[in-house]
Coordinates of C-alpha atoms in Angstrom, one line a residue:
Chain A
M534 CA 53.9 123.0 29.1
A535 CA 56.1 122.2 26.2
N536 CA 55.5 118.9 24.4
G537 CA 58.9 118.7 22.9
P538 CA 61.8 116.6 24.2
E539 CA 63.4 117.7 27.5
I540 CA 67.0 118.6 27.2
Y541 CA 69.5 118.0 30.0
T542 CA 73.0 119.2 30.2
I543 CA 75.5 117.0 32.0
T544 CA 78.7 118.8 32.9
I545 CA 81.7 116.6 33.6
R546 CA 84.3 118.4 35.5
K547 CA 87.9 117.2 35.1
R548 CA 89.6 118.5 38.2
R549 CA 93.3 119.3 38.1
W550 CA 95.7 117.5 40.5
W551 CA 96.1 120.5 42.7
A552 CA 92.3 120.5 43.3
W553 CA 92.5 117.0 44.6
T554 CA 95.4 118.0 46.8
V555 CA 93.5 121.0 48.3
A556 CA 90.5 118.7 48.8
A557 CA 92.6 116.1 50.6
L558 CA 94.1 118.8 52.9
W559 CA 90.6 120.3 53.5
L560 CA 89.3 116.8 54.4
M561 CA 92.1 116.2 56.9
A562 CA 91.6 119.6 58.5
E563 CA 87.9 119.1 58.7
L564 CA 88.4 115.7 60.4
L565 CA 90.9 117.3 62.8
F566 CA 88.3 120.0 63.8
L567 CA 85.6 117.4 64.2
Q568 CA 87.9 115.2 66.3
T569 CA 89.0 118.2 68.4
A570 CA 85.3 119.1 69.0
M571 CA 84.4 115.5 70.1
G572 CA 87.6 115.0 72.1
S573 CA 87.1 118.3 73.9
M574 CA 83.6 117.3 74.8
I575 CA 84.9 114.1 76.4
E576 CA 87.6 116.1 78.2
G577 CA 85.0 118.4 79.6
E578 CA 86.6 121.4 77.8
Y579 CA 83.3 122.9 76.6
R580 CA 84.6 126.2 75.4
A581 CA 87.2 124.5 73.3
A582 CA 84.5 122.1 72.0
T583 CA 82.2 124.9 71.1
I584 CA 84.8 126.8 69.1
S585 CA 85.9 123.6 67.4
W586 CA 82.3 122.8 66.4
I587 CA 81.8 126.3 64.9
V588 CA 85.1 126.2 63.0
A589 CA 84.3 122.7 61.7
A590 CA 80.8 123.8 60.5
V591 CA 82.1 127.0 58.8
F592 CA 85.0 125.0 57.3
L593 CA 82.6 122.3 56.0
A594 CA 80.2 124.9 54.4
A595 CA 83.1 126.7 52.8
G596 CA 84.6 123.5 51.5
L597 CA 81.3 122.3 50.0
V598 CA 80.6 125.6 48.3
A599 CA 84.1 125.5 46.8
W600 CA 83.8 121.9 45.7
L601 CA 80.2 122.0 44.4
G602 CA 79.7 125.6 43.5
P603 CA 79.6 127.2 40.0
H604 CA 82.8 126.8 38.1
R605 CA 84.4 128.5 35.1
P606 CA 84.8 126.0 32.3
R607 CA 88.4 125.4 31.4
K608 CA 89.6 126.6 28.1
P609 CA 90.1 123.7 25.7
E610 CA 93.8 123.0 25.4
N611 CA 93.7 122.8 21.6
A612 CA 91.5 125.8 21.2
Q613 CA 92.6 128.3 18.5
P614 CA 93.1 131.9 19.7
Chain B
M1377 CA 95.0 115.7 14.0
V1378 CA 97.7 114.6 16.4
V1379 CA 97.6 115.9 19.9
A1380 CA 100.8 115.8 21.9
K1381 CA 100.5 113.8 25.1
Q1382 CA 100.3 116.1 28.0
N1383 CA 102.8 115.4 30.9
R1384 CA 100.1 115.8 33.6
T1385 CA 99.6 113.9 36.8
G1386 CA 96.2 112.2 36.8
R1387 CA 94.0 111.8 39.8
R1388 CA 94.6 108.1 40.0
A1389 CA 98.4 108.5 39.9
F1390 CA 98.2 111.3 42.4
L1391 CA 96.2 109.2 44.9
K1392 CA 98.5 106.3 44.4
A1393 CA 101.6 108.4 45.1
G1394 CA 99.9 109.8 48.2
G1395 CA 99.2 106.3 49.5
L1396 CA 102.8 105.3 48.9
V1397 CA 104.1 108.3 50.7
A1398 CA 101.8 107.6 53.7
A1399 CA 102.8 104.0 53.8
A1400 CA 106.5 104.9 53.7
G1401 CA 105.9 107.5 56.4
A1402 CA 104.3 104.9 58.7
L1403 CA 107.2 102.4 58.1
T1404 CA 109.8 105.1 58.7
S1405 CA 108.2 106.2 62.0
M1406 CA 108.3 102.6 63.1
C1407 CA 112.0 102.3 62.5
V1408 CA 113.2 105.6 64.0
P1409 CA 115.4 104.9 67.0
T1410 CA 113.9 106.4 70.2
P1411 CA 115.5 107.3 73.5
G1412 CA 116.0 104.2 75.6
G1413 CA 115.4 101.9 72.6
G1414 CA 117.1 98.6 72.2
A1415 CA 116.8 95.3 70.3
T1416 CA 115.8 93.1 73.2
H1417 CA 112.8 90.8 73.8
V1418 CA 111.2 93.5 76.0
H1419 CA 110.4 96.5 73.8
A1420 CA 111.3 99.9 75.0
H1421 CA 108.4 102.4 75.4
K1422 CA 108.4 104.8 72.5
R1423 CA 108.0 108.5 73.1
A1424 CA 106.9 111.1 70.5
W1425 CA 109.4 112.1 67.9
W1426 CA 109.5 115.7 69.1
I1427 CA 110.9 114.7 72.5
K1428 CA 114.6 114.8 71.8
S1429 CA 117.4 113.2 73.9
V1430 CA 120.2 115.6 74.9
N1431 CA 123.4 115.2 76.8
R1432 CA 122.8 117.9 79.4
P1433 CA 119.6 119.1 81.0
T1434 CA 118.1 122.2 79.4
L1435 CA 117.6 123.7 82.9
G1436 CA 118.4 122.7 86.4
E1437 CA 121.8 121.4 85.8
T1438 CA 123.7 121.6 89.1
T1439 CA 126.9 123.4 89.8
P1440 CA 129.6 122.5 92.5
N1441 CA 127.6 124.9 94.9
F1442 CA 124.7 122.4 94.8
T1443 CA 124.9 120.4 98.1
R1444 CA 122.8 117.9 99.9
F1445 CA 119.6 119.4 101.3
S1446 CA 117.2 118.4 104.1
G1447 CA 113.7 118.5 102.8
R1448 CA 112.0 118.7 106.2
D1449 CA 114.2 121.7 107.3
M1450 CA 111.6 124.0 105.9
F1451 CA 109.5 124.2 109.0
A1452 CA 112.4 125.3 111.1
L1453 CA 112.6 128.3 108.8
Y1454 CA 109.1 129.5 109.6
P1455 CA 108.8 130.8 113.2
E1456 CA 105.2 131.9 112.4
L1457 CA 104.3 128.3 111.7
K1458 CA 106.0 127.0 114.8
N1459 CA 104.0 129.4 116.9
Q1460 CA 100.8 128.2 115.4
H1461 CA 101.3 124.7 116.7
D1462 CA 102.4 125.4 120.2
G1463 CA 106.0 125.4 119.3
E1464 CA 105.7 122.1 117.4
G1465 CA 106.9 123.1 113.9
S1466 CA 106.5 119.9 112.0
F1467 CA 104.8 118.6 108.9
E1468 CA 102.6 116.3 111.0
A1469 CA 101.5 119.2 113.2
E1470 CA 100.6 121.3 110.1
M1471 CA 98.7 118.3 108.6
K1472 CA 96.6 118.0 111.8
S1473 CA 96.0 121.8 111.8
G1474 CA 95.0 121.6 108.1
E1475 CA 92.5 118.8 108.9
K1476 CA 90.9 121.0 111.5
R1477 CA 90.6 124.0 109.1
A1478 CA 89.1 121.7 106.5
A1479 CA 86.5 120.5 109.0
Q1480 CA 85.7 124.1 109.8
A1481 CA 85.2 124.8 106.1
M1482 CA 82.9 121.8 105.9
N1483 CA 80.8 123.2 108.8
E1484 CA 80.7 126.5 107.0
R1485 CA 79.3 124.6 103.9
K1486 CA 82.0 125.8 101.5
P1487 CA 81.9 124.2 98.0
G1488 CA 84.3 121.4 97.7
F1489 CA 84.4 120.8 101.5
T1490 CA 81.4 118.5 102.0
L1491 CA 81.9 115.4 104.1
P1492 CA 82.1 113.1 101.0
D1493 CA 84.7 115.5 99.5
L1494 CA 86.8 115.3 102.6
Q1495 CA 86.5 111.6 102.9
L1496 CA 87.2 111.0 99.2
T1497 CA 90.6 112.6 99.9
G1498 CA 90.9 110.6 103.2
G1499 CA 90.3 107.4 101.4
A1500 CA 92.8 108.4 98.7
W1501 CA 95.5 108.9 101.3
T1502 CA 95.1 105.4 102.8
L1503 CA 98.2 103.7 101.2
M1504 CA 100.4 106.8 101.7
H1505 CA 99.4 107.4 105.3
S1506 CA 99.8 103.7 106.2
T1507 CA 103.5 103.7 105.6
K1508 CA 106.7 105.6 106.5
P1509 CA 110.1 105.8 104.9
G1510 CA 112.0 102.6 105.6
S1511 CA 109.1 100.7 107.0
G1512 CA 105.9 98.9 105.8
L1513 CA 105.5 99.0 102.1
L1514 CA 108.4 101.4 101.8
S1515 CA 110.7 99.0 103.6
W1516 CA 114.3 99.2 102.6
T1517 CA 114.6 95.4 102.7
R1518 CA 112.5 92.5 101.3
V1519 CA 108.8 92.5 102.3
S1520 CA 107.5 89.2 100.9
V1521 CA 108.9 88.3 97.6
R1522 CA 111.0 85.0 97.4
T1523 CA 114.6 85.5 96.5
P1524 CA 116.3 83.6 93.6
A1525 CA 118.2 81.6 96.3
E1526 CA 115.0 80.5 97.9
L1527 CA 113.8 79.4 94.5
G1528 CA 117.0 77.5 93.9
T1529 CA 118.4 79.6 91.2
A1530 CA 121.0 82.3 90.6
R1531 CA 120.2 86.0 90.3
H1532 CA 119.0 87.2 87.0
T1533 CA 121.6 88.6 84.7
A1534 CA 121.3 90.3 81.3
P1535 CA 122.9 93.1 79.3
P1536 CA 122.2 96.6 80.9
Q1537 CA 119.8 97.6 78.2
E1538 CA 117.7 94.5 78.6
M1539 CA 117.7 95.0 82.4
A1540 CA 116.5 98.5 81.9
N1541 CA 113.7 97.4 79.6
L1542 CA 112.6 94.7 82.1
V1543 CA 112.5 97.2 84.9
K1544 CA 110.6 99.8 82.8
A1545 CA 108.1 97.2 81.6
A1546 CA 107.4 96.1 85.2
A1547 CA 107.1 99.7 86.4
R1548 CA 104.5 100.5 83.7
L1549 CA 102.6 97.3 84.6
Y1550 CA 102.5 98.4 88.2
G1551 CA 101.0 101.8 87.2
A1552 CA 103.9 104.1 86.1
G1553 CA 102.9 106.8 83.6
L1554 CA 106.6 107.4 82.7
V1555 CA 109.7 105.7 83.9
G1556 CA 113.4 106.6 83.4
I1557 CA 116.8 105.5 84.7
S1558 CA 119.6 107.7 85.8
P1559 CA 123.0 107.3 87.6
M1560 CA 123.0 107.8 91.4
N1561 CA 123.8 111.4 92.3
E1562 CA 124.5 111.7 96.0
A1563 CA 124.0 115.5 95.9
Y1564 CA 120.3 114.9 95.3
V1565 CA 119.9 112.7 98.4
N1566 CA 118.6 114.5 101.5
L1567 CA 120.8 114.9 104.5
K1568 CA 118.2 113.9 107.1
Q1569 CA 114.7 112.6 107.4
P1570 CA 112.3 111.6 110.2
G1571 CA 112.0 108.0 111.1
D1572 CA 109.0 106.1 112.3
D1573 CA 108.6 108.3 115.4
A1574 CA 107.9 111.9 114.4
H1575 CA 108.9 113.0 118.0
Q1576 CA 112.4 111.7 117.6
P1577 CA 115.0 113.9 115.9
P1578 CA 115.5 113.2 112.2
K1579 CA 117.9 110.5 111.2
D1580 CA 121.0 111.0 109.0
I1581 CA 121.0 109.5 105.5
V1582 CA 124.4 108.1 104.9
F1583 CA 126.2 106.2 102.1
E1584 CA 128.3 103.3 103.4
D1585 CA 130.2 100.4 101.9
V1586 CA 127.7 97.7 103.0
E1587 CA 125.8 95.0 101.2
V1588 CA 122.3 95.8 102.1
P1589 CA 120.3 98.9 103.0
A1590 CA 119.6 99.4 106.7
V1591 CA 117.5 101.6 108.9
T1592 CA 119.1 102.0 112.3
G1593 CA 118.1 104.0 115.4
T1594 CA 119.9 107.1 114.1
Q1595 CA 120.6 106.5 110.5
F1596 CA 119.3 105.5 107.0
V1597 CA 122.1 103.6 105.4
I1598 CA 122.3 103.4 101.6
P1599 CA 124.9 100.9 100.2
M1600 CA 127.5 102.7 98.0
K1601 CA 127.0 100.0 95.4
M1602 CA 123.5 101.4 94.7
K1603 CA 124.5 103.3 91.6
W1604 CA 121.2 103.5 89.8
A1605 CA 117.9 105.5 90.3
V1606 CA 114.7 104.5 88.7
T1607 CA 112.4 107.5 88.6
I1608 CA 108.7 107.1 88.0
A1609 CA 106.0 109.7 87.2
I1610 CA 102.4 108.9 88.2
P1611 CA 99.8 111.0 86.4
M1612 CA 97.1 112.6 88.4
D1613 CA 93.4 112.8 87.5
L1614 CA 93.3 116.2 85.7
D1615 CA 89.5 116.6 86.1
L1616 CA 89.7 116.1 89.8
L1617 CA 92.8 118.3 90.1
S1618 CA 90.9 121.1 88.4
R1619 CA 88.5 121.2 91.3
A1620 CA 91.3 122.8 93.4
P1621 CA 91.7 124.6 95.8
T1622 CA 89.3 122.4 97.7
A1623 CA 89.3 119.2 99.7
L1624 CA 87.9 117.5 96.7
G1625 CA 90.8 118.6 94.5
D1626 CA 93.2 117.4 97.1
A1627 CA 92.0 113.8 96.3
A1628 CA 94.0 113.9 93.0
S1629 CA 97.3 114.5 94.9
A1630 CA 96.5 112.1 97.7
L1631 CA 95.7 109.4 95.1
G1632 CA 98.8 110.2 93.2
Y1633 CA 100.8 109.6 96.4
S1634 CA 99.1 106.4 97.2
H1635 CA 99.6 105.1 93.7
S1636 CA 103.3 106.1 94.0
V1637 CA 103.6 103.9 97.2
F1638 CA 102.1 100.9 95.4
V1639 CA 104.3 101.3 92.3
V1640 CA 107.6 101.8 94.0
A1641 CA 106.9 99.0 96.6
S1642 CA 105.9 96.6 93.8
L1643 CA 108.9 97.5 91.7
A1644 CA 111.4 97.2 94.7
E1645 CA 110.0 93.7 95.4
F1646 CA 110.4 92.8 91.6
I1647 CA 114.0 93.9 91.7
R1648 CA 114.7 92.1 95.0
G1649 CA 113.1 89.0 93.4
L1650 CA 115.7 89.2 90.6
G1651 CA 118.4 89.0 93.2
Y1652 CA 119.3 92.7 93.8
Q1653 CA 118.8 95.4 96.5
A1654 CA 116.2 98.1 96.1
I1655 CA 115.1 101.1 98.2
P1656 CA 111.6 102.4 97.3
M1657 CA 110.7 106.0 98.1
V1658 CA 108.1 108.7 97.3
N1659 CA 109.0 112.3 98.3
D1660 CA 111.3 111.0 101.1
T1661 CA 115.0 110.3 101.1
A1662 CA 116.0 112.3 98.0
Q1663 CA 114.9 115.1 95.8
S1664 CA 112.7 113.6 93.0
I1665 CA 112.9 116.4 90.4
P1666 CA 116.7 116.3 89.7
F1667 CA 116.6 112.5 89.3
A1668 CA 113.6 112.8 87.0
I1669 CA 115.4 115.5 84.9
D1670 CA 118.5 113.3 84.6
A1671 CA 116.3 110.3 83.7
G1672 CA 114.6 112.2 80.8
I1673 CA 111.1 112.2 82.3
G1674 CA 110.7 115.9 81.7
E1675 CA 112.2 119.3 81.9
L1676 CA 112.4 121.9 84.8
S1677 CA 109.9 124.7 84.3
R1678 CA 108.8 128.1 85.5
L1679 CA 107.0 126.3 88.3
N1680 CA 110.4 125.1 89.5
K1681 CA 108.8 121.7 89.1
L1682 CA 109.1 119.0 86.6
V1683 CA 106.9 119.3 83.5
T1684 CA 106.5 116.1 81.4
P1685 CA 105.7 116.3 77.7
E1686 CA 102.9 113.8 78.1
F1687 CA 101.2 114.8 81.3
G1688 CA 102.5 118.3 82.0
P1689 CA 103.3 119.0 85.6
A1690 CA 100.3 117.0 86.8
V1691 CA 102.3 114.0 88.0
R1692 CA 103.6 112.7 91.3
L1693 CA 107.2 111.5 91.3
C1694 CA 108.7 108.5 93.1
K1695 CA 111.8 106.6 92.8
V1696 CA 113.7 103.3 93.5
F1697 CA 117.5 103.1 94.2
T1698 CA 119.1 99.9 93.2
D1699 CA 122.3 98.0 92.6
L1700 CA 120.8 96.3 89.5
P1701 CA 123.0 97.4 86.6
M1702 CA 120.9 99.1 83.9
A1703 CA 121.4 101.3 80.9
C1704 CA 120.7 104.9 81.8
D1705 CA 118.5 107.4 79.9
K1706 CA 119.4 110.9 78.9
P1707 CA 117.7 114.2 79.7
V1708 CA 115.2 115.4 77.2
D1709 CA 114.4 118.6 75.4
F1710 CA 110.9 119.3 74.0
G1711 CA 111.2 123.1 73.9
L1712 CA 109.8 123.7 77.4
V1713 CA 112.3 126.3 78.6
D1714 CA 111.6 128.5 75.6
F1715 CA 107.9 128.0 76.0
C1716 CA 108.1 128.9 79.8
R1717 CA 110.0 132.1 78.9
H1718 CA 106.9 133.4 77.0
C1719 CA 104.0 131.7 78.6
K1720 CA 103.9 132.7 82.3
K1721 CA 100.3 131.3 82.6
C1722 CA 101.1 129.5 85.8
A1723 CA 102.6 132.6 87.4
E1724 CA 99.4 134.5 86.4
A1725 CA 97.1 131.8 87.7
C1726 CA 98.9 131.4 91.1
P1727 CA 96.6 133.0 93.7
S1728 CA 99.5 133.7 96.1
R1729 CA 101.9 135.2 93.4
A1730 CA 104.5 132.7 94.5
L1731 CA 105.8 132.0 91.0
S1732 CA 108.4 134.0 89.2
F1733 CA 107.5 136.4 86.4
D1734 CA 111.1 136.9 85.4
D1735 CA 111.8 136.4 81.7
E1736 CA 115.0 134.4 82.3
P1737 CA 115.8 131.7 84.9
S1738 CA 118.7 132.6 87.3
F1739 CA 120.8 131.2 90.1
K1740 CA 119.2 133.8 92.5
I1741 CA 117.2 132.0 95.2
V1742 CA 114.1 133.6 96.7
G1743 CA 114.4 132.2 100.3
P1744 CA 116.2 129.6 102.4
W1745 CA 113.7 127.0 101.3
N1746 CA 115.3 127.0 97.9
N1747 CA 118.4 124.8 97.4
P1748 CA 121.0 127.0 95.6
G1749 CA 123.5 125.8 93.0
H1750 CA 121.3 125.3 90.1
K1751 CA 119.6 127.6 87.6
T1752 CA 115.8 127.9 87.5
W1753 CA 112.8 130.1 88.1
F1754 CA 112.8 129.9 91.9
E1755 CA 109.5 130.1 93.7
D1756 CA 108.4 131.7 97.0
S1757 CA 107.4 128.6 98.9
Y1758 CA 106.4 130.6 101.9
K1759 CA 103.7 132.5 100.0
C1760 CA 102.6 129.2 98.4
F1761 CA 102.3 127.6 101.9
Q1762 CA 100.4 130.5 103.3
Y1763 CA 97.8 130.1 100.6
W1764 CA 97.5 126.4 101.5
Q1765 CA 96.6 127.5 104.9
K1766 CA 94.2 130.2 103.7
S1767 CA 92.4 127.9 101.2
N1768 CA 92.4 124.8 103.5
S1769 CA 93.8 122.8 100.7
A1770 CA 97.0 122.0 98.9
C1771 CA 96.0 124.3 96.0
A1772 CA 97.7 122.9 92.8
I1773 CA 96.1 125.6 90.6
C1774 CA 99.5 126.0 88.9
L1775 CA 99.5 122.4 87.8
T1776 CA 96.2 122.6 85.9
S1777 CA 96.9 126.0 84.4
C1778 CA 100.0 124.8 82.6
P1779 CA 99.3 124.5 78.8
Y1780 CA 101.0 121.1 78.9
S1781 CA 98.3 119.7 81.3
K1782 CA 95.8 118.4 78.8
G1783 CA 93.5 115.5 78.5
D1784 CA 94.3 112.7 76.0
Q1785 CA 91.2 112.7 73.9
A1786 CA 91.7 115.6 71.5
W1787 CA 94.5 114.8 69.0
I1788 CA 95.3 118.4 68.5
H1789 CA 97.1 118.7 71.9
E1790 CA 99.8 116.4 70.5
G1791 CA 100.1 118.5 67.4
V1792 CA 100.4 121.7 69.4
K1793 CA 103.0 120.3 71.7
A1794 CA 105.0 119.0 68.7
A1795 CA 104.8 122.4 67.1
A1796 CA 105.9 124.2 70.3
S1797 CA 108.9 121.8 70.5
T1798 CA 110.0 122.5 66.9
V1799 CA 108.7 126.1 66.2
P1800 CA 109.5 128.1 69.3
V1801 CA 108.6 131.4 67.5
A1802 CA 105.0 130.3 67.7
D1803 CA 105.1 129.9 71.5
A1804 CA 103.3 133.2 72.2
A1805 CA 100.6 132.3 69.7
F1806 CA 100.1 128.9 71.3
R1807 CA 99.7 130.6 74.7
A1808 CA 97.1 133.0 73.3
M1809 CA 95.2 130.0 71.8
D1810 CA 95.3 128.2 75.0
D1811 CA 93.6 131.1 76.7
A1812 CA 91.1 131.6 73.8
F1813 CA 90.0 128.0 74.0
G1814 CA 89.4 128.3 77.7
Y1815 CA 92.0 125.7 78.9
G1816 CA 93.5 125.7 82.3
K1817 CA 90.5 127.1 84.2
Q1818 CA 89.3 125.7 87.5
R1819 CA 86.1 123.8 87.5
A1820 CA 83.2 124.0 90.0
P1821 CA 83.6 121.3 92.7
E1822 CA 79.8 120.8 93.1
D1823 CA 79.2 119.0 89.9
W1824 CA 82.0 116.4 90.2
W1825 CA 79.8 113.9 92.1
N1826 CA 76.9 114.2 89.6
K1827 CA 78.7 113.9 86.3
E1828 CA 79.4 110.6 84.7
Q1829 CA 83.0 110.0 86.0
L1830 CA 85.7 110.1 83.4
S1831 CA 88.6 107.7 83.8
G1832 CA 92.3 108.4 83.5
R1833 CA 93.4 111.5 81.7
K1834 CA 90.2 112.1 79.8
G1835 CA 89.3 115.2 81.8

């Protein structure tokens, strides 16, 4: 085990405005799928509820991967070619 | 080094702008004028933005060939039915015969025909079966309310829009799901109907220049000054209706009828209490559907029945004629006719193949049970009625199969209806999605008693 100082790298992502737009749309869609799933359960429409739960789960996983997954650092704006 | 300031929208500014847009949208939606709206102290009931008021009905508009019809003439058209009841071709005879067949189904232990199932329906019929047109709760004259004169005051007067809002508010309190007002159209009023005694010949329904409505030995007399019709839609329990075709499923219709009696009887007394005349009716006296179309409650559909944007076709209609001056509503267009052209789900679901598969509505009637003179998808009532006899029930599968018959819990239904109203090219896709999600299927009657009962439109 190394005795030297441990080095951590903190990456701060500055997301662009359109990333927030897509995230907001994704959140609204996710909430709609969840509401449809729960509403369909109450209505006794179990097939509709099952499909909605599955879509909501897949959409949630895809959204989390896209949001938290590896990203390509942006090229500095004042970088020289 | 000087770095030029970038003209880029930051997250904070973006979220702020989004919030402002949302707030502006909410305020705008509150200010949009809606059909039947008016600046009175009783607020008009708001309908969804995608239900548009139009000057003429999208379907079902009558032509000069449309004449007064007699609703109960249908049995005279069926010699087979007459023979089944020892020559007594009447609705009452058929009802009794239906009860016997249902009892037989109970003894054969058919699902949905247990004794509790039958008696649930029997109980639900109570109010409807305890009254007749022109008598009891459906009396054409005052039942118990005190008149303004008895209270030492003059009749209530107000601008027509305010009167309309008052009547609609009262109707909703009494249990109306939807309520609309249209001008009187004598062509929609039946020619005849039975009186108290089913063994006596039907009485004529006439319009006369009299002050008060009257029921005589041979006539039902409607005052000519009754120039307004209030039409009401009573939503039926969708979960119960989806147990059709069984005695259990019939309870939804029966309860709808009994609720109708309560609502129109209460509303008629309210109007009389304001100092005006009122005639309450359910299916009797006049055709409900054309009045409902004129009053903007819904549109005529492939079922040849009314489909409402809020409850689909799963409603019972009833109405009150009155001389109380009110502002009238307009017909509505929510894209139903286009949707029906593509959908055809009801026609496919109908076990007796009584509904039309034609792409376009027409003036061509199917049989003498249809009233000619208007354009629609005419149905084969005889096939429908034969299935009633075969299934020992009043069926109603078409009502639950319609994609507009949905519960009120999942918000997405409202979005799909709005999209169908505004983007008709997607109608076929919506129909396909409706199938894929499993909507419109009948449910097993056995588990209705065991499940935790859902109230209202949840199911």
